[in-house]
XYZ file of C-alpha atoms in Angstrom:
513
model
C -17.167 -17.503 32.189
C -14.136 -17.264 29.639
C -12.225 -14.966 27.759
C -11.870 -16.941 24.317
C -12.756 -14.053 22.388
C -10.293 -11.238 23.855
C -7.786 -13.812 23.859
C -8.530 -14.445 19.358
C -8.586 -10.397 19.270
C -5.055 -10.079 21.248
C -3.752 -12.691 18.792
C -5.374 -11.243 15.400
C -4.491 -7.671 14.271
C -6.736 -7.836 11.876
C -9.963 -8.674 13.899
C -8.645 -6.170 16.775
C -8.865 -3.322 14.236
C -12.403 -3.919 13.415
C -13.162 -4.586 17.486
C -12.021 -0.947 17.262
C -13.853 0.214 14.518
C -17.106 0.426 14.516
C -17.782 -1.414 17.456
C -15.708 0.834 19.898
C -13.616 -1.776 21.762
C -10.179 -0.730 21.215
C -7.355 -2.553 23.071
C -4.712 0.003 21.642
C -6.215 2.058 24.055
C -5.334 0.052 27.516
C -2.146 1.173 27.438
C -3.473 4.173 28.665
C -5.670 3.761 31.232
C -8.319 5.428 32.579
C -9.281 9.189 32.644
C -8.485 9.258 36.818
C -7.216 6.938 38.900
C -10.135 4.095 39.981
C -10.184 1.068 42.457
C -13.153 -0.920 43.182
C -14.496 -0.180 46.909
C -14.592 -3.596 47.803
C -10.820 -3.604 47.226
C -11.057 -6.468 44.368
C -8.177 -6.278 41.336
C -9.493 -4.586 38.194
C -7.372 -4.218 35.026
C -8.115 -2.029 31.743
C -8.125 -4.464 29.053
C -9.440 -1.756 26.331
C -11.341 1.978 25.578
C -13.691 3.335 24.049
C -13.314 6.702 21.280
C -15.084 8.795 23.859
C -13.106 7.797 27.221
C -14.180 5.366 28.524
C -12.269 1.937 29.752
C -13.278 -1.986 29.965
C -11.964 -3.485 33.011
C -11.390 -7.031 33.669
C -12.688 -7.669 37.328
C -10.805 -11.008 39.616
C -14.334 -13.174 38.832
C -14.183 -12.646 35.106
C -16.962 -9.670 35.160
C -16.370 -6.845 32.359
C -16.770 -3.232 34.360
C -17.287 -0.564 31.907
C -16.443 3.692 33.451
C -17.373 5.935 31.004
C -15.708 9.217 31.435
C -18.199 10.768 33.374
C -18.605 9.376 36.202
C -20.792 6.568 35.167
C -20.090 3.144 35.533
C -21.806 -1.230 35.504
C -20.967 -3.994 34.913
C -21.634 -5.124 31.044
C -20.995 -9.112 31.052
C -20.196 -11.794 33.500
C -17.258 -12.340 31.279
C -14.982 -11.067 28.577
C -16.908 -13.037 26.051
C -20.006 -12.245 27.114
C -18.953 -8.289 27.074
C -17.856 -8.968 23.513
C -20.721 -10.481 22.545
C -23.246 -7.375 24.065
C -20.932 -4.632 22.186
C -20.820 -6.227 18.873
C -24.534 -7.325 19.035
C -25.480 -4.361 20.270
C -23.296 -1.298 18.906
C -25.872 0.809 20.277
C -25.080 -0.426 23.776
C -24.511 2.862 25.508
C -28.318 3.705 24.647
C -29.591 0.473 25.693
C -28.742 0.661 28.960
C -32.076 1.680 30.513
C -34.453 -1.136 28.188
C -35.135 -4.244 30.281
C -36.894 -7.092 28.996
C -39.790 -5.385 31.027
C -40.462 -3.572 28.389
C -41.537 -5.992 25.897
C -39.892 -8.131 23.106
C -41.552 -5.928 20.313
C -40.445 -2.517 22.051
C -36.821 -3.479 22.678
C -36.526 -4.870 19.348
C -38.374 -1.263 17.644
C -35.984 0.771 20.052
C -32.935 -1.313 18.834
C -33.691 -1.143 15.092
C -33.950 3.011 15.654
C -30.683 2.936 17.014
C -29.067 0.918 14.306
C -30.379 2.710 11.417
C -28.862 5.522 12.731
C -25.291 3.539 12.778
C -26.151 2.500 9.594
C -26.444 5.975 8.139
C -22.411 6.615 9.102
C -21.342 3.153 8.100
C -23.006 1.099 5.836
C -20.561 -1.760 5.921
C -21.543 -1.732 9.961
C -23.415 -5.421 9.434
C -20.648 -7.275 7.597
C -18.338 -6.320 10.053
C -20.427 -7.380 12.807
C -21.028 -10.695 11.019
C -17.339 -11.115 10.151
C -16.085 -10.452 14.021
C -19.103 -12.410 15.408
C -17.970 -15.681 13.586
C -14.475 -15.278 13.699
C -14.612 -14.320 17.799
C -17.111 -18.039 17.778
C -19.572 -16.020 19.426
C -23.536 -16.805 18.987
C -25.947 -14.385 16.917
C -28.061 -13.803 19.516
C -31.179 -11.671 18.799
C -31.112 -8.012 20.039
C -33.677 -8.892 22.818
C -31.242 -11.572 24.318
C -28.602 -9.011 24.187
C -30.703 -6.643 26.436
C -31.848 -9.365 28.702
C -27.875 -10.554 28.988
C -27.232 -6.206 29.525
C -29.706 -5.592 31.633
C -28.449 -8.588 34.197
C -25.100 -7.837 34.007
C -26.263 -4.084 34.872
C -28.320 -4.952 37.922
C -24.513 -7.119 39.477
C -22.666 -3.578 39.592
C -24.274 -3.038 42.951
C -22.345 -3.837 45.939
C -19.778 -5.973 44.670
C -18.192 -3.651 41.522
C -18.829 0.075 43.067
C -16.327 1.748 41.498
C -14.307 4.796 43.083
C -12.113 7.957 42.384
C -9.099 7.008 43.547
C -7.927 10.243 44.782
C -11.359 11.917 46.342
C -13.005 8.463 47.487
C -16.127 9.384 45.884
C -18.217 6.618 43.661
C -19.038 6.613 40.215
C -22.827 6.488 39.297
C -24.553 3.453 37.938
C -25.066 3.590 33.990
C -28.326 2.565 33.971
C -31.417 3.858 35.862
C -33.052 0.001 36.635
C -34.520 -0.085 40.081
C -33.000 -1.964 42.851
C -34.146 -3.832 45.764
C -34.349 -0.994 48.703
C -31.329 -2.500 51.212
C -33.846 -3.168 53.857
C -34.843 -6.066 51.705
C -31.699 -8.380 51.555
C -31.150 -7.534 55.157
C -34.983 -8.525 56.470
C -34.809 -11.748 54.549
C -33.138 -13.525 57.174
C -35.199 -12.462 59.914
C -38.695 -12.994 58.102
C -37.616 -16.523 57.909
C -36.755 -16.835 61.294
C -40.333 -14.870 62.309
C -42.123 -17.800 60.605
C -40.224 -20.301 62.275
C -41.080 -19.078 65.674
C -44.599 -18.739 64.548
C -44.784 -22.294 63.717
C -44.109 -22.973 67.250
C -40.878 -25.209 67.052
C -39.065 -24.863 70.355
C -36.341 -26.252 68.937
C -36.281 -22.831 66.321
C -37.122 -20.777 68.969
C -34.071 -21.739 70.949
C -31.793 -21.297 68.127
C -33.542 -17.479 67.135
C -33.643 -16.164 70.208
C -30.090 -17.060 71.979
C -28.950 -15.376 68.853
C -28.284 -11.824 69.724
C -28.346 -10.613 65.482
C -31.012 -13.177 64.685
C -33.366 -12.193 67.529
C -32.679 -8.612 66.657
C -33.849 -9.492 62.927
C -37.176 -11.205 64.145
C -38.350 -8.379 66.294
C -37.448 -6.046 62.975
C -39.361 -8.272 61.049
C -42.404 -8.624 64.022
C -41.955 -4.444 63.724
C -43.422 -4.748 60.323
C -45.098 -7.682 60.232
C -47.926 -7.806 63.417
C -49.984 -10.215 64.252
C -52.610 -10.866 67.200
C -50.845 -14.511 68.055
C -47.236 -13.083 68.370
C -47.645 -11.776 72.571
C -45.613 -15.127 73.560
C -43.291 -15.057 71.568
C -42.862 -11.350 72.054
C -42.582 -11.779 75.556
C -39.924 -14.745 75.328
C -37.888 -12.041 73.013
C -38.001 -9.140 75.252
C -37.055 -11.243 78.075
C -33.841 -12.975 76.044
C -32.979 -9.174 74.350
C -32.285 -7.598 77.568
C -28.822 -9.596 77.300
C -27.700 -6.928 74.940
C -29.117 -4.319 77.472
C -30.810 -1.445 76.149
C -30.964 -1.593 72.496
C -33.497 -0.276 70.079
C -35.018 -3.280 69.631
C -35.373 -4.127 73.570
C -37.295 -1.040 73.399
C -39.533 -2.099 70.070
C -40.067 -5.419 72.249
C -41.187 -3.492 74.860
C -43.441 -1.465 72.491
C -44.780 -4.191 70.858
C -45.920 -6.252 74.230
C -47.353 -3.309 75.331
C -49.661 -2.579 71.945
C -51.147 -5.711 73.023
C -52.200 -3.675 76.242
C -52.529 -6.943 78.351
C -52.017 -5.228 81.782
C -50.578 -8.601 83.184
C -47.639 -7.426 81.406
C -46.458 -4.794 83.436
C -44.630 -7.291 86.107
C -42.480 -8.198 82.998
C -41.918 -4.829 81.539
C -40.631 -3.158 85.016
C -38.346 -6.546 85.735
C -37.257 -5.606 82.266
C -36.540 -1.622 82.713
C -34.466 -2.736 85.754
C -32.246 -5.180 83.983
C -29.189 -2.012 84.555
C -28.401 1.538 84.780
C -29.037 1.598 81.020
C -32.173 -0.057 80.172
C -33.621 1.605 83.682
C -33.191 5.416 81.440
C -33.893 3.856 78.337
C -37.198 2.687 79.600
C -38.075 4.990 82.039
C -41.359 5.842 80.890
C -42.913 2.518 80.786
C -45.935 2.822 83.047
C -46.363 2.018 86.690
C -47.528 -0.919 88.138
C -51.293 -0.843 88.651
C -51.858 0.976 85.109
C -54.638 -0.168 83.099
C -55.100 -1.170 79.908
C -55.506 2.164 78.275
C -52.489 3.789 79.945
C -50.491 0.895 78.843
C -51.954 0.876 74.978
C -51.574 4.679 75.313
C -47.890 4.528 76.195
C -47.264 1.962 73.562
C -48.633 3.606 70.497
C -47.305 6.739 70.850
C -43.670 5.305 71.622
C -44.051 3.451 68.669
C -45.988 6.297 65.972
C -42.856 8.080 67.094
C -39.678 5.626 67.324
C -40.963 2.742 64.812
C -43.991 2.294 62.418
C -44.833 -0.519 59.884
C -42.883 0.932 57.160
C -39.568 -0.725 56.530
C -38.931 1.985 53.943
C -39.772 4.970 56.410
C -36.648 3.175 59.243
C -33.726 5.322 58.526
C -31.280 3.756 57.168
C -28.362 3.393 59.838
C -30.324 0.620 61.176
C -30.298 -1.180 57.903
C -26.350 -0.589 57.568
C -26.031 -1.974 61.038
C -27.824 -4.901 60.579
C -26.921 -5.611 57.331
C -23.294 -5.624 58.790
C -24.114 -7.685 62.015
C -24.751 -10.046 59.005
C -21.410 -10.077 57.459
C -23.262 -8.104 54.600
C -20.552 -5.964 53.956
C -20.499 -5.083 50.581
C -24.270 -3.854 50.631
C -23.703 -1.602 54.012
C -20.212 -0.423 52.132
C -22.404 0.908 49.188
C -25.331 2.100 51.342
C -22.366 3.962 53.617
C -20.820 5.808 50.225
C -23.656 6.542 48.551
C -25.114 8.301 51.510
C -21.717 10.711 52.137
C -21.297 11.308 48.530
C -24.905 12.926 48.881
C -23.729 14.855 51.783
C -20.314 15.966 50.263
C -22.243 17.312 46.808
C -25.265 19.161 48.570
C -24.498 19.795 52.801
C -27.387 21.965 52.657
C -29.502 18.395 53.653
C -27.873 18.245 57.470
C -29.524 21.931 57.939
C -31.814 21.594 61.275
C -35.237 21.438 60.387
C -36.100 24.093 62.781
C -32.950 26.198 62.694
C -32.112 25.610 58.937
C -28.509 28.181 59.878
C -27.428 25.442 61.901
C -25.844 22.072 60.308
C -26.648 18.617 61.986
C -23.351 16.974 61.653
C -24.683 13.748 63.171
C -25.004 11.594 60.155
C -21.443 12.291 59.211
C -20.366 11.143 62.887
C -22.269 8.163 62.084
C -21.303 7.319 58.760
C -17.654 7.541 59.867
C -18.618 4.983 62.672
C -20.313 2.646 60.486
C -17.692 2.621 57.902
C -15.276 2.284 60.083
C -17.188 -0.665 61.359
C -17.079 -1.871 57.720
C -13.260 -2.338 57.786
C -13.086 0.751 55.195
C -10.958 3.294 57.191
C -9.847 5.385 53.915
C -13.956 6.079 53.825
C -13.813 6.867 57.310
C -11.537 8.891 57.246
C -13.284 10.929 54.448
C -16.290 11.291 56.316
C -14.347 12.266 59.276
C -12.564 15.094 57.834
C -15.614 16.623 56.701
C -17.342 16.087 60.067
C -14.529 17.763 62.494
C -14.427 20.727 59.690
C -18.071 21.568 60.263
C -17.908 21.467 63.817
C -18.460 25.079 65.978
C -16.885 24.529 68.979
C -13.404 24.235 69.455
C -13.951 21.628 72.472
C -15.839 19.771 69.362
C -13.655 20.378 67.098
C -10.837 19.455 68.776
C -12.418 16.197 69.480
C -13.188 15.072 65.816
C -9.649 16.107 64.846
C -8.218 13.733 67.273
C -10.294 11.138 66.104
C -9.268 12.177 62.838
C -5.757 11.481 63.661
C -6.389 8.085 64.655
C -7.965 7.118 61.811
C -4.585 8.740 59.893
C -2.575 6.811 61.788
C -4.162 3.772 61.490
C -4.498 4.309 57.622
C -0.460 4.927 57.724
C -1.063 8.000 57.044
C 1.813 9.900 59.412
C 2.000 13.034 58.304
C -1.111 14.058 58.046
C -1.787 12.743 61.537
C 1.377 14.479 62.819
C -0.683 18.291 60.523
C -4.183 16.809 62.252
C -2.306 16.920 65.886
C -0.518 20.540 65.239
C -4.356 21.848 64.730
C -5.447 20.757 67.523
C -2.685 22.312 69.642
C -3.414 25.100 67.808
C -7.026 24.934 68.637
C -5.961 24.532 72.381
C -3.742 28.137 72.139
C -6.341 30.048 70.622
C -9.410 28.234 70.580
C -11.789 31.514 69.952
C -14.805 30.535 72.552
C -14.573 29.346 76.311
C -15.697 26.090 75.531
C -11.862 24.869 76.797
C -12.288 26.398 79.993
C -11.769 23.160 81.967
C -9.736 20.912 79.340
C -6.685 20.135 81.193
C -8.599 19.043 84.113
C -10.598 16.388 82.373
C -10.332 13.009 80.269
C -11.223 15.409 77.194
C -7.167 16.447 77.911
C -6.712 13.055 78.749
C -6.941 12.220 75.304
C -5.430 14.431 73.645
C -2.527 13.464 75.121
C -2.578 10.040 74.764
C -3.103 10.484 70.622
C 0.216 12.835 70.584
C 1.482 9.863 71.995
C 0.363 7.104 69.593
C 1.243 8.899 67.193
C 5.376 9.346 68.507
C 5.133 5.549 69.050
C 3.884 5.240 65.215
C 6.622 7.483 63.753
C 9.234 5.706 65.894
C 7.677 2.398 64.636
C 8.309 4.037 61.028
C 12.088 4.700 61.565
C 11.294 8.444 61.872
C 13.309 8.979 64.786
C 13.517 12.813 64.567
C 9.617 13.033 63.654
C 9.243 11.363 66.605
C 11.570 13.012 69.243
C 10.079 16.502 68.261
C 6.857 15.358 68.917
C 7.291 13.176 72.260
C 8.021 16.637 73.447
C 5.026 18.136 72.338
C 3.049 15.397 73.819
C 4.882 15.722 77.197
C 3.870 19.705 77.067
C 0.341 18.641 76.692
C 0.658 16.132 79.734
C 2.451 18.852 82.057
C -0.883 20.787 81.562
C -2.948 18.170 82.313
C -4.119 17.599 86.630
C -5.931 14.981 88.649
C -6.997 12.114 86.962
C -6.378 13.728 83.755
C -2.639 13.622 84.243
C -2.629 9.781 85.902
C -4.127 8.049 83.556
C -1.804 9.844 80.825
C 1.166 9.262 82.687
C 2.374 5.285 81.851
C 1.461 5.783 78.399
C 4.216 8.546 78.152
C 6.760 6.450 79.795
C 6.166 3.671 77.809
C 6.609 6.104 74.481
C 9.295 7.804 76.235
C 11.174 4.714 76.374
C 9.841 3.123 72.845
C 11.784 6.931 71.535
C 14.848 6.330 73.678
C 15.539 3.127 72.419
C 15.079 3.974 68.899
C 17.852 6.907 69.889
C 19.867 4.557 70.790
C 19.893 2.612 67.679
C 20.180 5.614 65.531
């Protein structure tokens, strides 16, 4: 990847100008930046490095990569480097409208479809081909036929996706891709490891079968991929899985290995299933329905099928997709749960009418928004997690519930630095707790619910006396200390050496000031 040819149009006034003009790459334009403030979601370094006539900006990404926005919201990656940009918008002038041919489509149809475009460019400029031949052999850059340059777009197109998602800066939300290519559904990248491991435990290598299944993520991939791949031979090593998977306790996919042992409806099962369901507390309720000793075959079958027709299935694409984000981050595959994450709460910030309750449609299901702020979260992207979890304590009815996603939402301030807008989070709540406008509050003070509260008033004093804000955080020590005088029982204990420890953090920071 190099940069040859920006570098010989930096240098050369003359070969910058036609760059420009007609090809649309103007580096005059740089200087000032792009429509909105942007920043890549995976947190890499992007700089403008030219426009375009109608708004939009080339970025330079940290690996070389060329990131076109347009100013609408649309935005890919163009070349794997500057050169390689260069070469795709002086080759192909008619980029912007090539972004949706692949080399799919044929050599004679991309080349027809290019040629339309062209003689349309030639129709405003007919000098368009000298200059392209002029800046294409003073840049050093190869005459590549117009089919090449579509096969170089459309790869560089299908890298946007996860590592270039590009972002408003301000409202968090993520720019569109440019092109309309199909991608690999996530489920795919993520399954790939556990396929693998599937047919190693298939072959029968105890060796492999050691490795997979002391693996907490890698045993949960095989039983995904056993979910969705089935097979007659698999009961042993079925069995060996649910037995190993009960050291995570009750997961989903102890209870798919319990479902898929029992499709098998061998009733000399049932000895292992019941040792199983009494591993703890948790996996007792989890599987509490497994049936009783002395069942037969039909029973168990019975049991089995309909757990999984409603809980699992063979389709990977029907699995919704917070078990693909979690996986795909038990993987360290960050970057594709990131994008999943976004992409999902930008569709819930633009249309909210998709949480309505299929069977009360004038009640919201704020769930997915609880989740999403979980999962990102998870990811390590807390400004995302915070976005979804201002949206999700908004929408909540209760004031008990509302008060409780506000208080998470003024962790997730605090942790992002952001102090006073933790400090305006915290003043809602205590308003909530004055007036809260339903009796769902009745018992607050007497429970870990005003446990809580308390104890975020307090992280939050400790933060702003962290900051140097010793006034910010005097005035609201004592609004924290109001809350705990409320507070009795247990409530009120466990509260009680957090406060002294703030109380002292505050009177030591008076003492300095």
């Amino acid at each position: 990847m190099t940069d040859h040819a920006l570098r010989k149009l930096r240098q050369d006034p003359r070969l910058a100008e036609l760059a420009a003009f007609p090809f649309d790459f103007d580096l005059s334009r740089a200087a000032h930046g792009h429509v909105e403030p942007v920043r890549l979601a995976s947190g890499g370094p992007i700089e403008v490095v030219a426009g375009s006539g109608s708004g939009g900006t080339y970025f330079g990404c940290a690996d070389g990569s060329v990131l076109y926005a347009d100013s609408e919201g649309g935005a890919g990656i163009i070349g794997s480097s500057a050169d390689e940009a260069l070469e795709v918008v002086i080759g192909l002038p008619c980029w912007f409208d090539c972004v949706n041919l692949s080399p799919h489509d044929g050599e004679q149809a991309v080349l027809a479809r290019v040629a339309e475009l062209e003689a349309e460019l030639r129709e405003d400029d007919d000098g368009f081909y000298a200059a392209r031949e002029e800046l294409r052999t003073a840049l050093g850059l190869p005459a590549r036929s117009p089919f090449d340059l579509v096969t170089l777009l459309h790869t560089a197109l299908l890298r946007t996706e996860p590592d270039f998602l590009l972002l408003n800066e301000e409202e968090g939300g993520a720019y569109r891709l440019l092109d309309q290519h199909p991608r690999p559904p996530l489920w795919e990248p993520v399954l790939a490891r556990g396929r693998a491991d599937l047919a190693l435990l298939r072959a029968g290598d105890r060796t492999a079968w050691d490795a997979v299944v002391g693996d907490a993520v890698r045993r949960r991939l095989a039983l995904r991929a056993a979910q969705f791949d089935r097979a007659d031979g698999d009961l042993d090593l079925l069995r060996h899985l649910l037995r190993r998977e009960t050291e995570s306790s009750m997961t989903d996919e102890l209870r798919l290995a319990a479902v898929l042992v029992g499709r098998h409806g061998d009733v000399t099962d049932l000895p292992l299933l019941h040792e199983v369901r009494e591993t703890d507390f948790d996996t007792h309720c989890g599987l509490s329905e497994i049936p009783e000793p002395g069942s037969d075959a039909a029973e168990l079958t019975r049991w089995a099928e309909e757990l999984d027709d409603m809980m699992f299935g063979t389709d990977p694409a029907d699995e919704g997709l917070a078990t693909w984000t979690d996986l795909a981050l038990d993987q360290g595959l960050t970057e594709l749960a990131r994008v999943a994450l976004i992409r999902e709460l930008d569709e819930i910030f633009l249309d909210r009418s998709i949480l309505r309750r299929p069977g009360d449609p004038a009640r919201l299901d704020t769930s997915r928004l609880g989740r999403l702020a979980c999962a990102l979260e998870r990811a390590g992207d807390l400004p995302q997690s915070l976005r979804a979890q201002r949206l999700y304590a908004a929408l909540q009815d209760t004031a008990w519930d509302r008060i409780s996603e506000l208080r998470d939402q003024a962790r997730l301030e605090r942790t992002c630095g952001h102090l006073p807008q933790a400090v305006r989070t915290l003043a809602s709540t205590r308003a909530l707790l004055a007036d809260p406008g339903d009796d769902s509050l009745r018992h607050w003070s007497r429970t870990n619910f005003g446990r809580f509260i308390a104890e975020e008033h307090y992280a939050l004093t400790g933060a702003l006396a962290d900051a140097g804000l010793p006034e910010e955080a005097r005035a609201l020590l004592a609004l924290a200390d109001a809350i705990l005088g409320e507070l009795s029982g247990n409530a009120a204990t466990g509260a009680r050496k957090l406060a002294e420890e703030t109380s002292e953090r505050v009177g030591d920071l008076t003492g300095l000031s």
